[in-house]
PDB file of C-alpha atoms in Angstrom:
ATOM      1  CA  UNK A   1    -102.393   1.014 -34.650  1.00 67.00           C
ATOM      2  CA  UNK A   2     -99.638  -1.305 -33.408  1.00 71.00           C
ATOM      3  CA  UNK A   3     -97.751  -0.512 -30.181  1.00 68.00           C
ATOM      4  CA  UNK A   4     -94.682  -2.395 -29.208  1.00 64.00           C
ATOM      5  CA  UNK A   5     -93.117  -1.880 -26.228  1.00 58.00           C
ATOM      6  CA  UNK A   6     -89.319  -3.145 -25.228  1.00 59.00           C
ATOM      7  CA  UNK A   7     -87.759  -3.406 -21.544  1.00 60.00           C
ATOM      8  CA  UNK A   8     -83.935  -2.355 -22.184  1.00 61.00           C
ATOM      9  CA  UNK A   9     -82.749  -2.548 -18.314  1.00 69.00           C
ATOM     10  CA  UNK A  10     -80.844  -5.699 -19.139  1.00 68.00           C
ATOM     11  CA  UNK A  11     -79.401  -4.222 -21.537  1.00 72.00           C
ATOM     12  CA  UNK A  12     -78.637  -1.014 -19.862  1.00 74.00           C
ATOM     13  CA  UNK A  13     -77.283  -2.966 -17.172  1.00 75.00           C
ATOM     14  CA  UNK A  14     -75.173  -4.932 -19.275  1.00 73.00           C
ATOM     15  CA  UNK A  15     -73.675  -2.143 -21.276  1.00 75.00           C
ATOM     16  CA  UNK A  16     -72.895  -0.266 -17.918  1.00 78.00           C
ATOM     17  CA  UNK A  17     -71.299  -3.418 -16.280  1.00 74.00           C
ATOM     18  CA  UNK A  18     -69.198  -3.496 -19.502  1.00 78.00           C
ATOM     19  CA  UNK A  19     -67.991  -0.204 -19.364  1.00 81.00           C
ATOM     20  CA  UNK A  20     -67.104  -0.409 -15.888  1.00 79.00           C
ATOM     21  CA  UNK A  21     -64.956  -3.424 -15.950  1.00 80.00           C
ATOM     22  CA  UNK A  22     -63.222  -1.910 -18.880  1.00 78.00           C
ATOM     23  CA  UNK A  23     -62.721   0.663 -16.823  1.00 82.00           C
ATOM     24  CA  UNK A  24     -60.835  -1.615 -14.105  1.00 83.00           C
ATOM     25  CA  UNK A  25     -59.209  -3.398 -17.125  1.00 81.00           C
ATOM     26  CA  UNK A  26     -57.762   0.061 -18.604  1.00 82.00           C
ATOM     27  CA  UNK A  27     -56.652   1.463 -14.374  1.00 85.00           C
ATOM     28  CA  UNK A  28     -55.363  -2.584 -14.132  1.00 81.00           C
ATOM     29  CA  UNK A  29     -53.332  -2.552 -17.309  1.00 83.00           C
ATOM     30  CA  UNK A  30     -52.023   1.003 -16.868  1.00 84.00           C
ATOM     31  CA  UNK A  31     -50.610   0.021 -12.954  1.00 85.00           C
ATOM     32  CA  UNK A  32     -48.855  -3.061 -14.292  1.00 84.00           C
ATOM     33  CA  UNK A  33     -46.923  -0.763 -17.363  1.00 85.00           C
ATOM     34  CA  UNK A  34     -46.257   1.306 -14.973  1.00 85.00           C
ATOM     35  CA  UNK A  35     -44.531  -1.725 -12.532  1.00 85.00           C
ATOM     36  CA  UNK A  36     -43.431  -2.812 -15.702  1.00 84.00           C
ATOM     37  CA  UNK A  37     -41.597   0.115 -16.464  1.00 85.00           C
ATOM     38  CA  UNK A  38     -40.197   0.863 -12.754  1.00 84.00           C
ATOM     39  CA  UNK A  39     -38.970  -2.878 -12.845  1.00 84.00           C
ATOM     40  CA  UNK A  40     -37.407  -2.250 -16.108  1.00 83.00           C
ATOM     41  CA  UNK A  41     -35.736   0.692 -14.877  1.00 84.00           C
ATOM     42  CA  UNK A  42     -34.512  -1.275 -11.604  1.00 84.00           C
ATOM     43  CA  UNK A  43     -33.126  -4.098 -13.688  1.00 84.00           C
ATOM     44  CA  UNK A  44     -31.549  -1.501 -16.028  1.00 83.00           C
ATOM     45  CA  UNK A  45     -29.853   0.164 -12.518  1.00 83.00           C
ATOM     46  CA  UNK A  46     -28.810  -3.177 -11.326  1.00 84.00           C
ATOM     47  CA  UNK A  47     -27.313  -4.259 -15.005  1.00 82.00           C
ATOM     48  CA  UNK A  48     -25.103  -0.702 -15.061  1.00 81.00           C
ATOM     49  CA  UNK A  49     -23.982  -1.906 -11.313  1.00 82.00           C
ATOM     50  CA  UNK A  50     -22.668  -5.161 -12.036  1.00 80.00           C
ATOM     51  CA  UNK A  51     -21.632  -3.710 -15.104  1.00 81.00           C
ATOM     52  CA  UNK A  52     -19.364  -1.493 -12.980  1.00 79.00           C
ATOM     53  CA  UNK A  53     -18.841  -3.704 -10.189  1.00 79.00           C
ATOM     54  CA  UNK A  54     -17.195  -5.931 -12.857  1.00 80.00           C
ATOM     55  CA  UNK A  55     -15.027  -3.551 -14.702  1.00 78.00           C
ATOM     56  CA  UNK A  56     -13.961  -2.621 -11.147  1.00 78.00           C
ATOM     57  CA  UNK A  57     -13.175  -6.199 -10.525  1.00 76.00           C
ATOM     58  CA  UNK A  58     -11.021  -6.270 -13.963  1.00 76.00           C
ATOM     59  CA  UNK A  59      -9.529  -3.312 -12.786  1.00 74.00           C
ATOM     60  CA  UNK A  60      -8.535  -4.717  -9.785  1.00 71.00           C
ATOM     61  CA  UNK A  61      -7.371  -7.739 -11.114  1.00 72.00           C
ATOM     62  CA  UNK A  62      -5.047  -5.679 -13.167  1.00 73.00           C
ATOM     63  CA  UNK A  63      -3.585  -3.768 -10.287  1.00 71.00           C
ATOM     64  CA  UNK A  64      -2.706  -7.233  -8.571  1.00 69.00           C
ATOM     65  CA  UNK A  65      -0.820  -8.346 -11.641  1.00 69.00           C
ATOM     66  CA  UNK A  66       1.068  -5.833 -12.097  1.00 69.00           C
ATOM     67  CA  UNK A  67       1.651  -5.356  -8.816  1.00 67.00           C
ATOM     68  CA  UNK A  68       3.151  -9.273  -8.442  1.00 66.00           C
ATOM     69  CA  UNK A  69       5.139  -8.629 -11.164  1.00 68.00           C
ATOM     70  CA  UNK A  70       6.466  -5.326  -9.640  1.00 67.00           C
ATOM     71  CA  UNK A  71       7.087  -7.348  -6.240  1.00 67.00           C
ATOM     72  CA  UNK A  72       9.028 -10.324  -8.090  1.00 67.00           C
ATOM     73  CA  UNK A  73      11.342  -7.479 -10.376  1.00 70.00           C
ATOM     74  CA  UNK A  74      12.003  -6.016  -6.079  1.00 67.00           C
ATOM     75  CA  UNK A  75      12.399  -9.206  -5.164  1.00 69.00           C
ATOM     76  CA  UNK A  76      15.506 -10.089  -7.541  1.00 67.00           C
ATOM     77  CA  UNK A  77      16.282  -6.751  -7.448  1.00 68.00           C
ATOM     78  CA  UNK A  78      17.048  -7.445  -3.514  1.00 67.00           C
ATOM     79  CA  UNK A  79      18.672 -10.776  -4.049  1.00 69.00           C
ATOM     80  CA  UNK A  80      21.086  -9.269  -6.217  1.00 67.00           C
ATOM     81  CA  UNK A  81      21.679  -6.567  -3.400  1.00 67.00           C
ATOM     82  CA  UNK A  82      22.514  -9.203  -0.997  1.00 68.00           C
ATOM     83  CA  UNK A  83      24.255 -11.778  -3.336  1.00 68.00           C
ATOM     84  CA  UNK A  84      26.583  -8.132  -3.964  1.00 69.00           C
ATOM     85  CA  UNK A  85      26.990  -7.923  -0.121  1.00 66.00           C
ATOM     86  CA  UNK A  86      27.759 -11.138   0.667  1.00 69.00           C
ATOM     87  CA  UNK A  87      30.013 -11.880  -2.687  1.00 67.00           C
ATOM     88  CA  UNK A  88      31.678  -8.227  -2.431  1.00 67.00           C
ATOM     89  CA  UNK A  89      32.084  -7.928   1.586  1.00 71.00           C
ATOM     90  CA  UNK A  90      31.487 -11.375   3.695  1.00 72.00           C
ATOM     91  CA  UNK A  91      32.884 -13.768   0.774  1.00 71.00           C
ATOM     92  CA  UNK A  92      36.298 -11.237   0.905  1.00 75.00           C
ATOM     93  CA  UNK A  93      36.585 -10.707   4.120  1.00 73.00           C
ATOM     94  CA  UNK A  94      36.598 -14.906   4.806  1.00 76.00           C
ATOM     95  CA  UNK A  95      39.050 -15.145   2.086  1.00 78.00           C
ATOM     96  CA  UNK A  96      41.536 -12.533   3.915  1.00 78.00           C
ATOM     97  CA  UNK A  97      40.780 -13.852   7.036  1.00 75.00           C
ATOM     98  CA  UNK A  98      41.719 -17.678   6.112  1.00 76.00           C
ATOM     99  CA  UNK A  99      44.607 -16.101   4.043  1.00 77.00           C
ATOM    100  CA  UNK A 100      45.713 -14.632   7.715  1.00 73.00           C
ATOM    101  CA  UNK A 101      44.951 -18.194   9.681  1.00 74.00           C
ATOM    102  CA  UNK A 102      46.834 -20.147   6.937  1.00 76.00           C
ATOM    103  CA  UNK A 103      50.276 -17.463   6.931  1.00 74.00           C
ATOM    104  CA  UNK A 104      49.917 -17.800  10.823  1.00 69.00           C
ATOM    105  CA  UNK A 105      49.260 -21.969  10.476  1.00 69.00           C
ATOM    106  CA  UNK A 106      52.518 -21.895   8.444  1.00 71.00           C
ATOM    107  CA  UNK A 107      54.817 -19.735  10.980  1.00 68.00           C
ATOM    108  CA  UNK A 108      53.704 -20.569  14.478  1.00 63.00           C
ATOM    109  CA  UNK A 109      57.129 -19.417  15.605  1.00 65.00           C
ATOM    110  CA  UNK A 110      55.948 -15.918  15.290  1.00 62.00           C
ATOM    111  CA  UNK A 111      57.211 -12.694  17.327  1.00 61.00           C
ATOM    112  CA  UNK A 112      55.009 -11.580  20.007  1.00 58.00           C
ATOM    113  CA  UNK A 113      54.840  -8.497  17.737  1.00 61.00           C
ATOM    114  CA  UNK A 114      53.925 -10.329  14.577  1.00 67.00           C
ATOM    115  CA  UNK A 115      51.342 -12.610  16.498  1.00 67.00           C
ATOM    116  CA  UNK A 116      49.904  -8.785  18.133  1.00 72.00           C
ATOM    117  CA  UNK A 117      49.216  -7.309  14.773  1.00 73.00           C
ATOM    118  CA  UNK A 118      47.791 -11.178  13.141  1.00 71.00           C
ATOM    119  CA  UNK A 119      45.380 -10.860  15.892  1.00 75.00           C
ATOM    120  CA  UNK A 120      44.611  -6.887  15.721  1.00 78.00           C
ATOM    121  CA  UNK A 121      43.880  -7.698  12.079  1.00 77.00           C
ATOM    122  CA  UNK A 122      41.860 -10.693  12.205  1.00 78.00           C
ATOM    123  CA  UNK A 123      39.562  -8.797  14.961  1.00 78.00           C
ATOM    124  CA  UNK A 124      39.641  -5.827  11.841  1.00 80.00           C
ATOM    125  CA  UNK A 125      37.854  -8.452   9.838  1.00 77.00           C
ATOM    126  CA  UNK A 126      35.465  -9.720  12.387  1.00 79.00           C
ATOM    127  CA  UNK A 127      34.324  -6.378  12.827  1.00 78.00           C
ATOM    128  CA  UNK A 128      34.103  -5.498   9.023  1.00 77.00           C
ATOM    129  CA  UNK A 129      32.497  -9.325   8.956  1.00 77.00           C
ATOM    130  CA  UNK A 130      29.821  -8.085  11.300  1.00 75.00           C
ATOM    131  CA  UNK A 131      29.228  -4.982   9.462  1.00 73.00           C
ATOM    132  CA  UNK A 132      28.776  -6.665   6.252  1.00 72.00           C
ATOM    133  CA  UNK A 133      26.050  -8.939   8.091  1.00 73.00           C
ATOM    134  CA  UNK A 134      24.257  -6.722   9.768  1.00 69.00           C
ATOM    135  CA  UNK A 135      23.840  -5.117   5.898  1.00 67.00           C
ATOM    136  CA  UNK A 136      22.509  -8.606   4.682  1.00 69.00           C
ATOM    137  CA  UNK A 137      20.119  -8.431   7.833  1.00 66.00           C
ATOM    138  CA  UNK A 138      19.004  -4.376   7.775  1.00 64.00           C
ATOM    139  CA  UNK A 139      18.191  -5.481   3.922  1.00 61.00           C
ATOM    140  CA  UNK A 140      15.914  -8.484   5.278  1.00 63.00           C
ATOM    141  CA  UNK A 141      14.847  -7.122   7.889  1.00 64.00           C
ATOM    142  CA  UNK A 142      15.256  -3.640  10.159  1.00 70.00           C
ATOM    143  CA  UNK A 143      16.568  -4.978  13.597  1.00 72.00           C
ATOM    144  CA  UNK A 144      15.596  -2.106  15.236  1.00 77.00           C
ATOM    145  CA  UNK A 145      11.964  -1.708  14.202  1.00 80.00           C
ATOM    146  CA  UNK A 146      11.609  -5.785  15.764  1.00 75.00           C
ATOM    147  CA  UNK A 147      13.403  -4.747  19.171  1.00 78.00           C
ATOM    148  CA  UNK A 148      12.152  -1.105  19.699  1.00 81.00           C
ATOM    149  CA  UNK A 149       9.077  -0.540  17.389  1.00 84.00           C
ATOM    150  CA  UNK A 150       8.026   2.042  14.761  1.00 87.00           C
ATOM    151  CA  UNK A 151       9.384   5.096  16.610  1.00 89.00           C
ATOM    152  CA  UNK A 152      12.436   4.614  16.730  1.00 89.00           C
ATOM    153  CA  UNK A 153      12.884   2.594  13.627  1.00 88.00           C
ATOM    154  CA  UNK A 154      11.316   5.641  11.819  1.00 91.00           C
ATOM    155  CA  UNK A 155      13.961   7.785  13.270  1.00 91.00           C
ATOM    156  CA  UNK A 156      16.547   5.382  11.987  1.00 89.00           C
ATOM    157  CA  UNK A 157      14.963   5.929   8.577  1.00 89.00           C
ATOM    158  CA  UNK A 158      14.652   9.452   8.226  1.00 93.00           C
ATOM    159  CA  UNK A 159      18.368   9.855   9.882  1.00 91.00           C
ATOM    160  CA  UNK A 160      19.890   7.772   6.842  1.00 88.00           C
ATOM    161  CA  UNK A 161      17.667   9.346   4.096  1.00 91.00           C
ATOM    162  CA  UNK A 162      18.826  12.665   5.231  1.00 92.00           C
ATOM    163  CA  UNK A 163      22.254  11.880   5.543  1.00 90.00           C
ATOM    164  CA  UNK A 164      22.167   9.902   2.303  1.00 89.00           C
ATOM    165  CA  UNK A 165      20.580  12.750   0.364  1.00 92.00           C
ATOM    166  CA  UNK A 166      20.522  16.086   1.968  1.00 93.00           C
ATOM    167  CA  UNK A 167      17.189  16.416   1.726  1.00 93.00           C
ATOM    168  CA  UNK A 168      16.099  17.962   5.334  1.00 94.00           C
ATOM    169  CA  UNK A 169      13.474  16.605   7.506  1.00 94.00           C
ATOM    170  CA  UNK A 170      11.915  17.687  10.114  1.00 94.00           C
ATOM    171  CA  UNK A 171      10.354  15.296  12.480  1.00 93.00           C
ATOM    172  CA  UNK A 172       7.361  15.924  14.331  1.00 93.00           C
ATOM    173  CA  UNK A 173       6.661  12.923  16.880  1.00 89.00           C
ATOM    174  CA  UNK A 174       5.129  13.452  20.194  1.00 88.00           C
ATOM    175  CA  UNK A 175       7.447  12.256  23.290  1.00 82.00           C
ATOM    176  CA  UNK A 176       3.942  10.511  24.897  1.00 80.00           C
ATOM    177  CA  UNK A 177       3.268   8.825  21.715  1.00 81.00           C
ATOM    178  CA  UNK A 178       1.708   4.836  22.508  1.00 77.00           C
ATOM    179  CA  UNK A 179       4.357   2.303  20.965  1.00 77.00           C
ATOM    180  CA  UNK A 180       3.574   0.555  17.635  1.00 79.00           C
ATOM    181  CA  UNK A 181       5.228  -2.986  17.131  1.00 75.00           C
ATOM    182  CA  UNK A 182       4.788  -6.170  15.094  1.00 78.00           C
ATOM    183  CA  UNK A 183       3.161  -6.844  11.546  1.00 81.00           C
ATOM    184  CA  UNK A 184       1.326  -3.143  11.910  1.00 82.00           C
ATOM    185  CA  UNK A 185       4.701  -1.151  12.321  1.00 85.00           C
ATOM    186  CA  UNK A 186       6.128  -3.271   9.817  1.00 85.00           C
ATOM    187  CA  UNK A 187       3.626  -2.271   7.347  1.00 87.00           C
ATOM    188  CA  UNK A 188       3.506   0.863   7.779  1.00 90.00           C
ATOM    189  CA  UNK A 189       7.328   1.609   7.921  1.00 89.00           C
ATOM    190  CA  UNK A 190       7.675   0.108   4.519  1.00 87.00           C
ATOM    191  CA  UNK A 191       5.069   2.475   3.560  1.00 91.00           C
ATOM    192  CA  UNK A 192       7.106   5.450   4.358  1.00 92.00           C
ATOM    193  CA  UNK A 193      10.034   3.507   3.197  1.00 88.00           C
ATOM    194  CA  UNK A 194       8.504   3.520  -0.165  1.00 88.00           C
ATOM    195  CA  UNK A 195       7.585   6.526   0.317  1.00 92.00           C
ATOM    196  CA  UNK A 196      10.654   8.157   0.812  1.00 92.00           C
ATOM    197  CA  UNK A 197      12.078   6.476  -2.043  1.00 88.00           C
ATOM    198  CA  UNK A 198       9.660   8.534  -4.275  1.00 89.00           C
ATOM    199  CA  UNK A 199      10.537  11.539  -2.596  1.00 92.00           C
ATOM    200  CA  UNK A 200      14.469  10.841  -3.380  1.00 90.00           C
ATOM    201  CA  UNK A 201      14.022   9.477  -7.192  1.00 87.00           C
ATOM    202  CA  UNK A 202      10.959  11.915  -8.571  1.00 87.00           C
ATOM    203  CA  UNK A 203       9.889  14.947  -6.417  1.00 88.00           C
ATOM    204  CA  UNK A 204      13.298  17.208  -6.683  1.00 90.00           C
ATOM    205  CA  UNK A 205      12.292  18.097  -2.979  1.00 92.00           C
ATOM    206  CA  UNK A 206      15.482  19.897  -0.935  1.00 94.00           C
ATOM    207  CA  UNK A 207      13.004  19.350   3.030  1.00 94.00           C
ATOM    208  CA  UNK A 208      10.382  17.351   4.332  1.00 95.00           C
ATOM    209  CA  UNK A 209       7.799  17.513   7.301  1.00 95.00           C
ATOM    210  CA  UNK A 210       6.943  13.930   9.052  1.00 95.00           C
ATOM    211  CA  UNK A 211       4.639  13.929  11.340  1.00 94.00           C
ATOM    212  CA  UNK A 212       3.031  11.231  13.821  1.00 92.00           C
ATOM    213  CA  UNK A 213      -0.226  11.515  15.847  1.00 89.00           C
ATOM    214  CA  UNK A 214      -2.173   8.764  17.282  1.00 85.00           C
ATOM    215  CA  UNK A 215      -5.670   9.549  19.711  1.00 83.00           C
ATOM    216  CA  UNK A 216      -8.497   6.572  21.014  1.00 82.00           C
ATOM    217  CA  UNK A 217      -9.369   5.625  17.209  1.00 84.00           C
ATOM    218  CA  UNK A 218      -6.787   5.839  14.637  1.00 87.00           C
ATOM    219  CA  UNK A 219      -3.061   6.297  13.766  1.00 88.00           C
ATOM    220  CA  UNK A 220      -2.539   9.419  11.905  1.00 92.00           C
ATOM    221  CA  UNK A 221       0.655  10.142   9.497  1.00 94.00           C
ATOM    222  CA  UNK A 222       1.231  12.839   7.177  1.00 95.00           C
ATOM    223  CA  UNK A 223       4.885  13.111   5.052  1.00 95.00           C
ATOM    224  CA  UNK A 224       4.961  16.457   3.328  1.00 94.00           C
ATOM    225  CA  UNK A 225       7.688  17.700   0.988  1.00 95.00           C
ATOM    226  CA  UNK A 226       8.803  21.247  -0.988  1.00 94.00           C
ATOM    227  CA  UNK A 227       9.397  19.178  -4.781  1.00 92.00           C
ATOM    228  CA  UNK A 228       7.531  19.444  -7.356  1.00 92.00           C
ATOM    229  CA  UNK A 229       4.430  18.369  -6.806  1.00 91.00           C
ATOM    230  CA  UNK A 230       2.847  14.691  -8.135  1.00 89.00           C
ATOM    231  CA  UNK A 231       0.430  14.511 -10.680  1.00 88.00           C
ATOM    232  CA  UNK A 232      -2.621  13.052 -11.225  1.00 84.00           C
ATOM    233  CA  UNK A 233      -1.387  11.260 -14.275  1.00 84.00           C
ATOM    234  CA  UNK A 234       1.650   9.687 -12.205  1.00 82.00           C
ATOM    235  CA  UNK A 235      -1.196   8.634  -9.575  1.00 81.00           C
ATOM    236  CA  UNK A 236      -2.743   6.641 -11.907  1.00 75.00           C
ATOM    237  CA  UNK A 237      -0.308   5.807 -13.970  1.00 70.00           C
ATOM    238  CA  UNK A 238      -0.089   1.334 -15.059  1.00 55.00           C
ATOM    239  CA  UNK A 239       2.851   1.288 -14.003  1.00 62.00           C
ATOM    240  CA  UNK A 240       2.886   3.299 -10.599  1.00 69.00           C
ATOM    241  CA  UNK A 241       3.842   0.360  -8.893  1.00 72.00           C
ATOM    242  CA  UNK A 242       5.133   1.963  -5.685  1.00 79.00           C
ATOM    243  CA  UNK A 243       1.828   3.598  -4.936  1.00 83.00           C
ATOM    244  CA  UNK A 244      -0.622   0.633  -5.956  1.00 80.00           C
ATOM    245  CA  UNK A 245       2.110  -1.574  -3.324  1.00 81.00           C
ATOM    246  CA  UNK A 246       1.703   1.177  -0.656  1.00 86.00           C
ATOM    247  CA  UNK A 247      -2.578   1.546  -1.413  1.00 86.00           C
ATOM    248  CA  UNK A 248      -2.597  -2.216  -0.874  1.00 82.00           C
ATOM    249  CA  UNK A 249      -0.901  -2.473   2.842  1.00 85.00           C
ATOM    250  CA  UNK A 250      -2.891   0.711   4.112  1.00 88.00           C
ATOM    251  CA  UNK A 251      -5.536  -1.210   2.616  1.00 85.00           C
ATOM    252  CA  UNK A 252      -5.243  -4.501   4.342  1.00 83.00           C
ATOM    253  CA  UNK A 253      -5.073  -2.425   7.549  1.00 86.00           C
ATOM    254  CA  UNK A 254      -8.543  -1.318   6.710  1.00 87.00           C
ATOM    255  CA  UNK A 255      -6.792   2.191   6.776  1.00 90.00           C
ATOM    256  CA  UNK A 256      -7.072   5.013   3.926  1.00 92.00           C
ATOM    257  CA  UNK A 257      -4.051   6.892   2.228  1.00 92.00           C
ATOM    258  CA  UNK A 258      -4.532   9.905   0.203  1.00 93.00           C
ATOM    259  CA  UNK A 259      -1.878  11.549  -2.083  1.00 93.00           C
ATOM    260  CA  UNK A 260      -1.652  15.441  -3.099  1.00 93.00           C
ATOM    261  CA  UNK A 261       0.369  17.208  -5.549  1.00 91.00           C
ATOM    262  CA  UNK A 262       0.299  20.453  -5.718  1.00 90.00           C
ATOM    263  CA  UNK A 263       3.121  22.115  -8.938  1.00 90.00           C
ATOM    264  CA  UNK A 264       5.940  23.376  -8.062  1.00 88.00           C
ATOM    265  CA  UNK A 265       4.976  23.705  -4.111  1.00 90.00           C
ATOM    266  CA  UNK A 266       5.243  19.779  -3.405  1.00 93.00           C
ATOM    267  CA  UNK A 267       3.536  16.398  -2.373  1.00 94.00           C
ATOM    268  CA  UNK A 268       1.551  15.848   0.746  1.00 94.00           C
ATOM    269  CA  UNK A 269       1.598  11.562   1.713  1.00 94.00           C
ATOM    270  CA  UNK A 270      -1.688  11.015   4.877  1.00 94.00           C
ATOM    271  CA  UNK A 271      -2.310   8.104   5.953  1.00 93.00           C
ATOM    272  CA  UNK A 272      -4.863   7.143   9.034  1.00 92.00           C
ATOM    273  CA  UNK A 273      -5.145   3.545  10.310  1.00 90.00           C
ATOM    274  CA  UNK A 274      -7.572   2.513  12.752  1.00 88.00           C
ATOM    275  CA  UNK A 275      -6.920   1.790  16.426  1.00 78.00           C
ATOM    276  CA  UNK A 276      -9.373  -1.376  16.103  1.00 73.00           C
ATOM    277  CA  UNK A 277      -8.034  -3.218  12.911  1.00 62.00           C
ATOM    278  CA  UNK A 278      -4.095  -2.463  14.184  1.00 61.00           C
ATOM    279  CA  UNK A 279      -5.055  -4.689  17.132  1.00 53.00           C
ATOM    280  CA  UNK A 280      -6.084  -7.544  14.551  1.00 52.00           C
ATOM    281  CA  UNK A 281      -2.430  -7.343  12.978  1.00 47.00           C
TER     282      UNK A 281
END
């Protein structure tokens, strides 16, 4: 009878330790997928978000050409306004003026009569002369809104619109309002210069509501009117050159506009600009 006997500890021991770092291998290898994965996923995030930060970019870059181009087309358009004035009124007026010295160069014997009406109507001209310059120079320029401020430039501006198209407006300002002057009232009174331009060319409005409010943080301005109502596809319209100009100043104020158009019932125009960035202007 033969007996043999075998120890299988080792064995045992061996097969065990086997599983067991398996085991680690298969918890190891299922972590890292899983970081894998989630890193994937972040990198997939992070693609989509330059993805869109670039398109945004191309976007923008878009906006600012058209928007030059819009601003050199106002820019000619505005030489040719003044070349108009100065060829149509100031040119004319100096050649009836000279006209007057050279008639009055040729007969200094004059009447005291005659020489009373040559001077009453070279001091016509001078006056006319003025006028004519002081077009040239509101074109540049508002005088007003660089010796008294926004205010009262603003009330310049919606006196003339009114009395240049009938379109009411009724202007809410508050008497203790804090004055606004250099580069920031500039700003934003071509703002509601522009602005009031699209209310006379597209909105069919017959009466507006302006109002002004300004507290320890920001500016606040809203421009209502009664036309039509703006759209959302003349908001974002290419060539909505107007609003892209007037998104770009609020803008550089670190400010925010918002337009509303509601059919048939009219436009609302806010703007708020903050106390801090107007005292970097």
């Amino acid at each position: 009878c033969l007996i043999s006997v075998s120890d299988i500890t080792g064995r045992k021991k061996a097969e065990n330790e086997l599983m067991r770092i398996n085991s680690i291998l298969e918890i190891d290898v299922e972590e890292r997928t899983r970081e894998l994965r989630n890193l994937n996923l972040d990198l997939s995030a992070e693609l989509n978000k330059n993805k869109s930060y670039q398109n945004q970019l191309k976007r923008s870059l878009n906006d600012y050409q058209r928007l030059y181009a819009y601003l050199k087309k106002v820019r000619e358009e505005e030489r040719v306004s003044i070349a108009r004035i100065i060829h149509d009124d100031i040119a004319q007026l100096l050649t009836t003026m000279n006209m007057e010295l050279n008639s009055w160069n040729r007969e200094p014997e004059k009447s005291v009569h005659q020489t009373d009406v040559a001077i009453q109507s070279l001091l016509l001209l001078v006056r006319q002369s003025m006028g004519a310059v002081n077009s040239v120079i509101q074109e540049l320029r508002p005088v007003i809104l660089e010796e008294l401020g926004l205010i009262p430039a603003l009330l310049k501006l919606f006196s003339d619109f009114e009395k240049h198209t009938g379109i009411s407006c009724d202007i809410r300002i508050p008497e203790d309002i804090s004055p606004v002057k250099g580069e920031t009232a500039t700003e934003i009174y071509h703002v509601l210069q522009e602005a009031l331009a699209n209310v006379r060319n597209h909105s069919s409005a017959t009466y507006l509501t302006f109002t002004i409010t300004r507290n320890q943080s920001s500016i606040s301005i809203t421009l209502s009117d009664n036309g039509r109502g703006i759209t959302t596809k003349e908001l974002t319209h290419l060539k909505s050159y107007g609003i892209i100009g007037m998104k770009e100043r609020i803008l550089a104020m670190k400010g925010k506009i918002t337009f509303k158009g509601n059919p048939g019932k009219g436009t609302k125009v806010q703007l708020r600009i903050p106390v801090k960035a107007l005292a970097k202007l």
